[in-house]
Short mmCIF file of C-alpha atoms and ligand atoms in Angstrom, two decimals:
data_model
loop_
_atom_site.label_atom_id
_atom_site.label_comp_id
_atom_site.label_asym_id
_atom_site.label_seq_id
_atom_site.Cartn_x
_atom_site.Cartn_y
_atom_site.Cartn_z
CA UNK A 283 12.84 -5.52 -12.81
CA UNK A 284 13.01 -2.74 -9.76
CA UNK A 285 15.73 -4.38 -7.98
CA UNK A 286 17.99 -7.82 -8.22
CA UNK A 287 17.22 -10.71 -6.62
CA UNK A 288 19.08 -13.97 -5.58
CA UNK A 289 17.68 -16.35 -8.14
CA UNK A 290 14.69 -15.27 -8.61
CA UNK A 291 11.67 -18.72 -9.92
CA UNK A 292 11.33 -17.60 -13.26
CA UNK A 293 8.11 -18.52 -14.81
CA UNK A 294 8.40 -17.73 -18.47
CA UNK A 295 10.99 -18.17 -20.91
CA UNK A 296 9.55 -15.93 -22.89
CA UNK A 297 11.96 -12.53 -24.48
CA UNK A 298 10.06 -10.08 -25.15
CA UNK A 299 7.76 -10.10 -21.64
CA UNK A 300 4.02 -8.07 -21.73
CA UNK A 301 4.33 -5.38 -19.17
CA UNK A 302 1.62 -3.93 -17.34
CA UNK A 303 -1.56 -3.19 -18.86
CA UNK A 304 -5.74 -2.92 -18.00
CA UNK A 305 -7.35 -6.13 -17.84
CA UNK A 306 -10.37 -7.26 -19.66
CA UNK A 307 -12.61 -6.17 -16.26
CA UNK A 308 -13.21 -3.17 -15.89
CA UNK A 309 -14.02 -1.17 -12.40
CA UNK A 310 -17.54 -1.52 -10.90
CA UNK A 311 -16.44 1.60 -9.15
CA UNK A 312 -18.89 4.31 -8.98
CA UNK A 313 -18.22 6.74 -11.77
CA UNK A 314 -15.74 9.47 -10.01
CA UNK A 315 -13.97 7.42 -7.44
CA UNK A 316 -10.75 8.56 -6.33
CA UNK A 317 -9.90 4.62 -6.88
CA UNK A 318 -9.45 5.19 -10.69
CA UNK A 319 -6.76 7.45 -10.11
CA UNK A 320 -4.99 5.02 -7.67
CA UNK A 321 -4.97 2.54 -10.40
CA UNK A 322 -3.91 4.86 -12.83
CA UNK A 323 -1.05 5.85 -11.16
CA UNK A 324 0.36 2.04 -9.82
CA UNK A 325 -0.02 1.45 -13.79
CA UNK A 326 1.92 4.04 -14.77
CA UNK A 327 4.54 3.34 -11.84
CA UNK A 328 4.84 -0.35 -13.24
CA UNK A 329 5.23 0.70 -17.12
CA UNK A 330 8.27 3.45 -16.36
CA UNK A 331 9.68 0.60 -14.37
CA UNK A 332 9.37 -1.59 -17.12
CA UNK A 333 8.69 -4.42 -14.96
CA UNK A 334 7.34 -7.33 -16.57
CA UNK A 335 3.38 -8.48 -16.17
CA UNK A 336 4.69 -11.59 -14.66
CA UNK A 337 6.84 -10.70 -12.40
CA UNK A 338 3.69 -8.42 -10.34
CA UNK A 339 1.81 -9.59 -7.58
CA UNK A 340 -0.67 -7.19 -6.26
CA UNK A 341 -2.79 -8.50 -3.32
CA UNK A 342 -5.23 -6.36 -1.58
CA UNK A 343 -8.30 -7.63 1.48
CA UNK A 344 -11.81 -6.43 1.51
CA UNK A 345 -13.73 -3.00 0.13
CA UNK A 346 -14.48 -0.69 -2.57
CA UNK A 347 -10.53 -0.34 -3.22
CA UNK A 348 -9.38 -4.02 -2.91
CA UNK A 349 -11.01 -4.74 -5.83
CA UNK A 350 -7.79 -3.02 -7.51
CA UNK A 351 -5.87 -6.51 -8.18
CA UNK A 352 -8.67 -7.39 -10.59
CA UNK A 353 -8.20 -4.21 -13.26
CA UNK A 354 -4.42 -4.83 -13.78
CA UNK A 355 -2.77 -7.60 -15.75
CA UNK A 356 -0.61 -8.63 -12.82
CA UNK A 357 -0.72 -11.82 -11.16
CA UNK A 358 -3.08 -10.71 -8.08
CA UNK A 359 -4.58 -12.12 -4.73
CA UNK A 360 -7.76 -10.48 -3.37
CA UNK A 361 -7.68 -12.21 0.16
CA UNK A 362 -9.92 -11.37 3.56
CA UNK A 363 -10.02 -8.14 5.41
CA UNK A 364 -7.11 -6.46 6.53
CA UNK A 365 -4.67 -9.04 5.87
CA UNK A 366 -3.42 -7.40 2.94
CA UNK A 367 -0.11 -6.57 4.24
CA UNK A 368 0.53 -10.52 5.29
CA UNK A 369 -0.60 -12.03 1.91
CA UNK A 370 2.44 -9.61 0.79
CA UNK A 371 4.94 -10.70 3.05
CA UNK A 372 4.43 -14.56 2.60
CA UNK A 373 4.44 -13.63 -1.11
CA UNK A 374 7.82 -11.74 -0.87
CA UNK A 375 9.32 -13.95 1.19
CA UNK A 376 8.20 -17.11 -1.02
CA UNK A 377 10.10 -15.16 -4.06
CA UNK A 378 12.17 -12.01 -3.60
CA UNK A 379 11.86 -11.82 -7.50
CA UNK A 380 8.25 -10.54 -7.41
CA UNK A 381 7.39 -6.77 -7.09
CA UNK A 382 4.70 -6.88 -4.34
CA UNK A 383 2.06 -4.61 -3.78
CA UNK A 384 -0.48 -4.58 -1.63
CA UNK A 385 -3.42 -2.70 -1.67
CA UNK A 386 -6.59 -1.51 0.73
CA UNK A 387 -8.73 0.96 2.15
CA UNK A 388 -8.55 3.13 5.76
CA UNK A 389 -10.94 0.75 7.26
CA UNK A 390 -8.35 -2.34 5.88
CA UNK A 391 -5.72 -1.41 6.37
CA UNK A 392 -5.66 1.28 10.02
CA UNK A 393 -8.90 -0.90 11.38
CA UNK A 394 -9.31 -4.68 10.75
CA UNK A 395 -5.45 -5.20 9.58
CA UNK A 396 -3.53 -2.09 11.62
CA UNK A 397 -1.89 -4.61 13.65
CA UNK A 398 -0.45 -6.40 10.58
CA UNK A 399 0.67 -3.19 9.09
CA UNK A 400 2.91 -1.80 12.37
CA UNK A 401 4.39 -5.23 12.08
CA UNK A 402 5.44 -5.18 8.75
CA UNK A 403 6.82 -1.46 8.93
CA UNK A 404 9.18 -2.20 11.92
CA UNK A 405 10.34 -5.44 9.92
CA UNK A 406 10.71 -3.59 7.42
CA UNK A 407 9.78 -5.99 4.97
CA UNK A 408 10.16 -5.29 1.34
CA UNK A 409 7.01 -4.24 0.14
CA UNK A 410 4.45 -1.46 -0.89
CA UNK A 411 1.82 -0.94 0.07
CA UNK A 412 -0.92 1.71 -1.07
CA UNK A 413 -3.92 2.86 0.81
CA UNK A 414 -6.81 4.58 -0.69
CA UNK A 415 -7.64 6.72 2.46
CA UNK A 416 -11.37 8.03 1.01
CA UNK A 417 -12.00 8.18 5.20
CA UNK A 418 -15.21 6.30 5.07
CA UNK A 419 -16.04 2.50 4.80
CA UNK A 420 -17.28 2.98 1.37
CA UNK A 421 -18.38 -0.76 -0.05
CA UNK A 422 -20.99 -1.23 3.72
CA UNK A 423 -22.28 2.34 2.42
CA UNK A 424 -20.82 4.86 5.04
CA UNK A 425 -19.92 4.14 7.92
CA UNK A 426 -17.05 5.68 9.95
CA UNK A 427 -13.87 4.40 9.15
CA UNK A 428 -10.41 4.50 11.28
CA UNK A 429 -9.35 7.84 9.67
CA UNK A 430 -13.16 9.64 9.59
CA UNK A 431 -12.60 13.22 11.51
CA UNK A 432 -13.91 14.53 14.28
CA UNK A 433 -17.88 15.39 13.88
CA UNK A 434 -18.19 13.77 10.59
CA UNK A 435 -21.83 12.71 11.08
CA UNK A 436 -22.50 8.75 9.39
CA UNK A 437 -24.80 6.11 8.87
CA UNK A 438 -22.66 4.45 12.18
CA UNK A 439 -22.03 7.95 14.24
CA UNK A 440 -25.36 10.52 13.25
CA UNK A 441 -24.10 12.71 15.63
CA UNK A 442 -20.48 13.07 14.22
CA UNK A 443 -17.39 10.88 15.38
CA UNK A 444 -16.06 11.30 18.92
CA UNK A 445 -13.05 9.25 18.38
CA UNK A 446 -9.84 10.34 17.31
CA UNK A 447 -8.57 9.81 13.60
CA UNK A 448 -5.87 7.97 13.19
CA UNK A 449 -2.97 9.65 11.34
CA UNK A 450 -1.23 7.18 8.47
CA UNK A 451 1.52 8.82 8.23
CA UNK A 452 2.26 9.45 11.77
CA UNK A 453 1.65 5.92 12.70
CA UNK A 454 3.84 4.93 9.88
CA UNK A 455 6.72 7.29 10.61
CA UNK A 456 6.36 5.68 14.65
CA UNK A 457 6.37 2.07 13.05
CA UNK A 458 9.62 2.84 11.73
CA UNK A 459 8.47 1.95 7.93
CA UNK A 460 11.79 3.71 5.84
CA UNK A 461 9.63 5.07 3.02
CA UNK A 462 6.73 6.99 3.90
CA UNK A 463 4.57 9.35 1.38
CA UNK A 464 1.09 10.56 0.91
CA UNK A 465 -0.31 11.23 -2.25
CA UNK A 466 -4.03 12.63 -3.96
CA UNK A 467 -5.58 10.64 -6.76
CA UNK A 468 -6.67 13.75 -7.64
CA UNK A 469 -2.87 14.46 -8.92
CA UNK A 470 -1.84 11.21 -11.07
CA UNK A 471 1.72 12.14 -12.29
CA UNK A 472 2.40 13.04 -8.52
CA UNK A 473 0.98 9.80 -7.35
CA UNK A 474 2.80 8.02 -9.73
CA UNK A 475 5.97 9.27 -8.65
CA UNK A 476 5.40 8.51 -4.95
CA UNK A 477 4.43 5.17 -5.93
CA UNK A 478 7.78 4.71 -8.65
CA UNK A 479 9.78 5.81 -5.40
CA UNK A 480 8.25 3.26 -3.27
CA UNK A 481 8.30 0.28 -5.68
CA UNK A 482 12.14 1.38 -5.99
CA UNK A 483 12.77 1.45 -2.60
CA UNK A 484 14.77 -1.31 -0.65
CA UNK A 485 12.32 -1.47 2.31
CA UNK A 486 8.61 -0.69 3.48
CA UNK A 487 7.67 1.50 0.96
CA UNK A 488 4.32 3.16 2.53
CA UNK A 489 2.01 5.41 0.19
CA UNK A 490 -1.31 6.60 2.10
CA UNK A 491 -3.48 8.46 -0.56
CA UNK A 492 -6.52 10.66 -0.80
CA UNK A 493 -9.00 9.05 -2.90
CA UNK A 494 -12.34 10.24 -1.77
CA UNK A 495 -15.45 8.22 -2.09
CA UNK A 496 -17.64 10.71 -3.91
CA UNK A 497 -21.10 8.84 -2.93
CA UNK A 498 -20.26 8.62 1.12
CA UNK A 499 -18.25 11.42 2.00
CA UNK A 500 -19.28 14.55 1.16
CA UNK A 501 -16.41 16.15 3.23
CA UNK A 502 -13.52 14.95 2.04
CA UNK A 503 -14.18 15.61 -1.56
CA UNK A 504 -11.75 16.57 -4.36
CA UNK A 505 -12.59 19.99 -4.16
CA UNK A 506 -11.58 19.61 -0.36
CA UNK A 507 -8.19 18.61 -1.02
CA UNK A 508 -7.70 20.25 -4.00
CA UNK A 509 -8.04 23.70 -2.03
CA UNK A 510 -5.75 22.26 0.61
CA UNK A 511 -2.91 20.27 -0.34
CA UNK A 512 0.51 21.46 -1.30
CA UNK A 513 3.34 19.45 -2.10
CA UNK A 514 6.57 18.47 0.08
CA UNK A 515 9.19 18.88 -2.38
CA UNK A 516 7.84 22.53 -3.15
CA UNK A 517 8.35 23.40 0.27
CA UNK A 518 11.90 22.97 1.04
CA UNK A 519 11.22 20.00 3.27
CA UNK A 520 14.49 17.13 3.71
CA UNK A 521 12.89 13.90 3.70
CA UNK A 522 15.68 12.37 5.48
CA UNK A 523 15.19 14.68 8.67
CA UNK A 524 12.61 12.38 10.61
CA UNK A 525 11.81 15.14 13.25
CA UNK A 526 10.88 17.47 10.08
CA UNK A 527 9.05 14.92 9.08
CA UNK A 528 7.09 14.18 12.15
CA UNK A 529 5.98 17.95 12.25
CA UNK A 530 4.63 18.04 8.90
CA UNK A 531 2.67 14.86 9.71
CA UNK A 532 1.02 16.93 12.20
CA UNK A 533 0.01 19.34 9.74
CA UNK A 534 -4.10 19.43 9.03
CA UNK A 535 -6.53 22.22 8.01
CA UNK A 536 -6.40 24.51 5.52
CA UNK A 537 -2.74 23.17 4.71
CA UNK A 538 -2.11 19.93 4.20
CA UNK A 539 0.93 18.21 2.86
CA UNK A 540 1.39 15.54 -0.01
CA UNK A 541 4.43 13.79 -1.07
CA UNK A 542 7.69 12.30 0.06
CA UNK A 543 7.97 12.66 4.35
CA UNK A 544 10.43 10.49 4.89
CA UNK A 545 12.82 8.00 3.55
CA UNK A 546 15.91 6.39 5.28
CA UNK A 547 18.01 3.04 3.83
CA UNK A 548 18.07 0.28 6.64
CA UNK A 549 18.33 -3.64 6.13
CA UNK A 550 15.38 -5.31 5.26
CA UNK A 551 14.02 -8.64 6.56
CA UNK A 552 14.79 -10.32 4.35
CA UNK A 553 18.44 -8.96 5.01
CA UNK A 554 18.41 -9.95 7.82
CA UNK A 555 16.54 -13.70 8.20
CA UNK A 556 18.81 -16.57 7.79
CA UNK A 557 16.45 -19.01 6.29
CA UNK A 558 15.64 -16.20 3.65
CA UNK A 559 19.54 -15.28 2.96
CA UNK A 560 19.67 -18.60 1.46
CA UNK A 561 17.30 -17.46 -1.57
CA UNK A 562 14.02 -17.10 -1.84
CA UNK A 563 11.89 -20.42 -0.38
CA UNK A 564 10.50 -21.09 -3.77
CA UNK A 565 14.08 -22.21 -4.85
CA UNK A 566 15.02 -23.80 -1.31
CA UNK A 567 14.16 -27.54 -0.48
CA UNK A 568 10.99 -28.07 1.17
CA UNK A 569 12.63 -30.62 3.49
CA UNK A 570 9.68 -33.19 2.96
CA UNK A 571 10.87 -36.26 1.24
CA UNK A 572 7.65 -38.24 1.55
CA UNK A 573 4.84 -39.11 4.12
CA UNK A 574 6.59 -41.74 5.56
CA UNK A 575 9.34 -40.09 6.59
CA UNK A 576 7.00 -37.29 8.63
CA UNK A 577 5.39 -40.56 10.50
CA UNK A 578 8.60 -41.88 11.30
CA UNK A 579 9.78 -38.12 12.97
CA UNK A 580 6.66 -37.98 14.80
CA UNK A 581 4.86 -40.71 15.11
FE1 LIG B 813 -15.62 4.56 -4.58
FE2 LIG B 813 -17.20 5.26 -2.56
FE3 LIG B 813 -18.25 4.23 -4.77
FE4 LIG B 813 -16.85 2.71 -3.11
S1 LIG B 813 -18.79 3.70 -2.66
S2 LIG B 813 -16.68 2.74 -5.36
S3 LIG B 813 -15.26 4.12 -2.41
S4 LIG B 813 -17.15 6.18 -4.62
#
């Protein structure tokens, strides 16, 4: 496993434990998606970790890219939109032992569930989470999304987007989350390492990633990014100076950085809450002895 954890619920007995692999479904992505390479690389993060199959919960909400949870042979939860970063939490905080990672798109996870997410990165709750940022609502077949630019003409804006895109990794660095990176599922081994780091790290571990939708946005394609982005740790850049990191952030046009921005150690949560330092709630008491003892406290 990534880390320890305080008596972990242990749900096999079993020595020689199946670590990540494909399920049997396979993607009903469209042939191309950035998405495969975002699956790829959370694969490939999992198997260097050797963590075992069982011990991997990967929850995601609603789009093209929340159907991740269903192509790996981790336990998985594909709940409602935007939440998810909460279906993480509870599932962290029910038992520390489990790698978590949640999953989602740009309209998930910086639209419907962006109030979830600040939350979580300023707990700093143990977690990962992995966006695939394609900037488009993909699965409702193009509509502007939360991180669509400027004068991107849609199905929802045909005469291009007046509102500001949100910046992931700005909002993350402001929402104090202590592990933030941005990948391209255009670069696998790259993406994989971001995502290693973050499963690693003893915090929010935030990973925002290009993974265009190559039947909606004919902007952001690979060839877009490919021309444009450059990596962090080839560019002399200290990923503990947050101010650095704020200014590369910034950083869009014909330069655009991927990779590790920032990372600082700082108690978690779960550090941190009292009815969690007692282990993880699957192994505490659940205080209810029987229904007649709830009528008789409040009844
Ligand atoms: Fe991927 Fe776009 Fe197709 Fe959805 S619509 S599966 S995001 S390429």
């Amino acid at each position: 496993m990534a880390e320890s954890a305080a008596a972990p619920f242990v749900a096999s007995t079993a020595t020689q434990l199946p670590i990540i692999a494909k399920s049997q479904i396979k993607p009903t992505w469209c042939p191309g998606c950035g998405d495969f390479g975002v699956v790829a690389a959370i694969e490939m993060a999992l198997k260097r970790l050797k963590i075992p199959s069982k011990d991997v919960v990967i929850c995601s909400g609603i789009g093209c890219s929340s159907n991740l949870p269903h192509f790996l042979s981790s336990y998985g939860f594909h709940g409602i939109h935007g939440r998810s970063v909460p279906l993480g939490e509870g599932i962290r905080w029910g038992n520390h032992g489990l790698t978590v990672i949640a999953t989602g798109g740009d309209g998930d996870g910086f639209g419907i569930g962006v109030g979830h997410l600040i939350h979580a990165m300023r707990r700093n709750v143990k977690l990962t989470y992995v966006t695939m940022d394609n900037q488009i609502y993909g699965l409702t077949t193009g509509q502007a999304s939360p991180t669509t630019t400027l004068g991107h003409k849609t199905k929802s804006t045909p005469d291009g987007v007046i509102e500001n895109p949100i910046d992931p990794v700005a909002l993350a660095l402001a929402s104090g989350a202590t592990y933030v990176a941005r990948g391209f599922s255009g670069d696998v081994k790259h993406l994989a390492d971001l995502v290693t780091g973050a499963i690693e790290h003893k915090g929010f571990g935030f990973v925002d990633v290009f993974s265009p939708c190559v039947t909606f946005n004919k902007i952001n394609t690979f060839d877009f990014f490919r021309q444009r982005v450059y990596k962090l740790e080839s560019s002399g850049h200290n990923p503990s100076d947050i101010v650095a990191a704020w200014q590369r952030s910034l950083e869009w046009g014909d330069k655009i950085p991927i990779g590790l921005f920032y990372k600082v150690d700082k108690p978690t949560y779960e550090d941190l809450e009292f009815v969690l330092a007692a282990g993880p709630l699957v192994n505490q008491p659940c205080g209810l002895k029987g229904r007649e003892s709830i009528l008789d406290e409040f009844v």
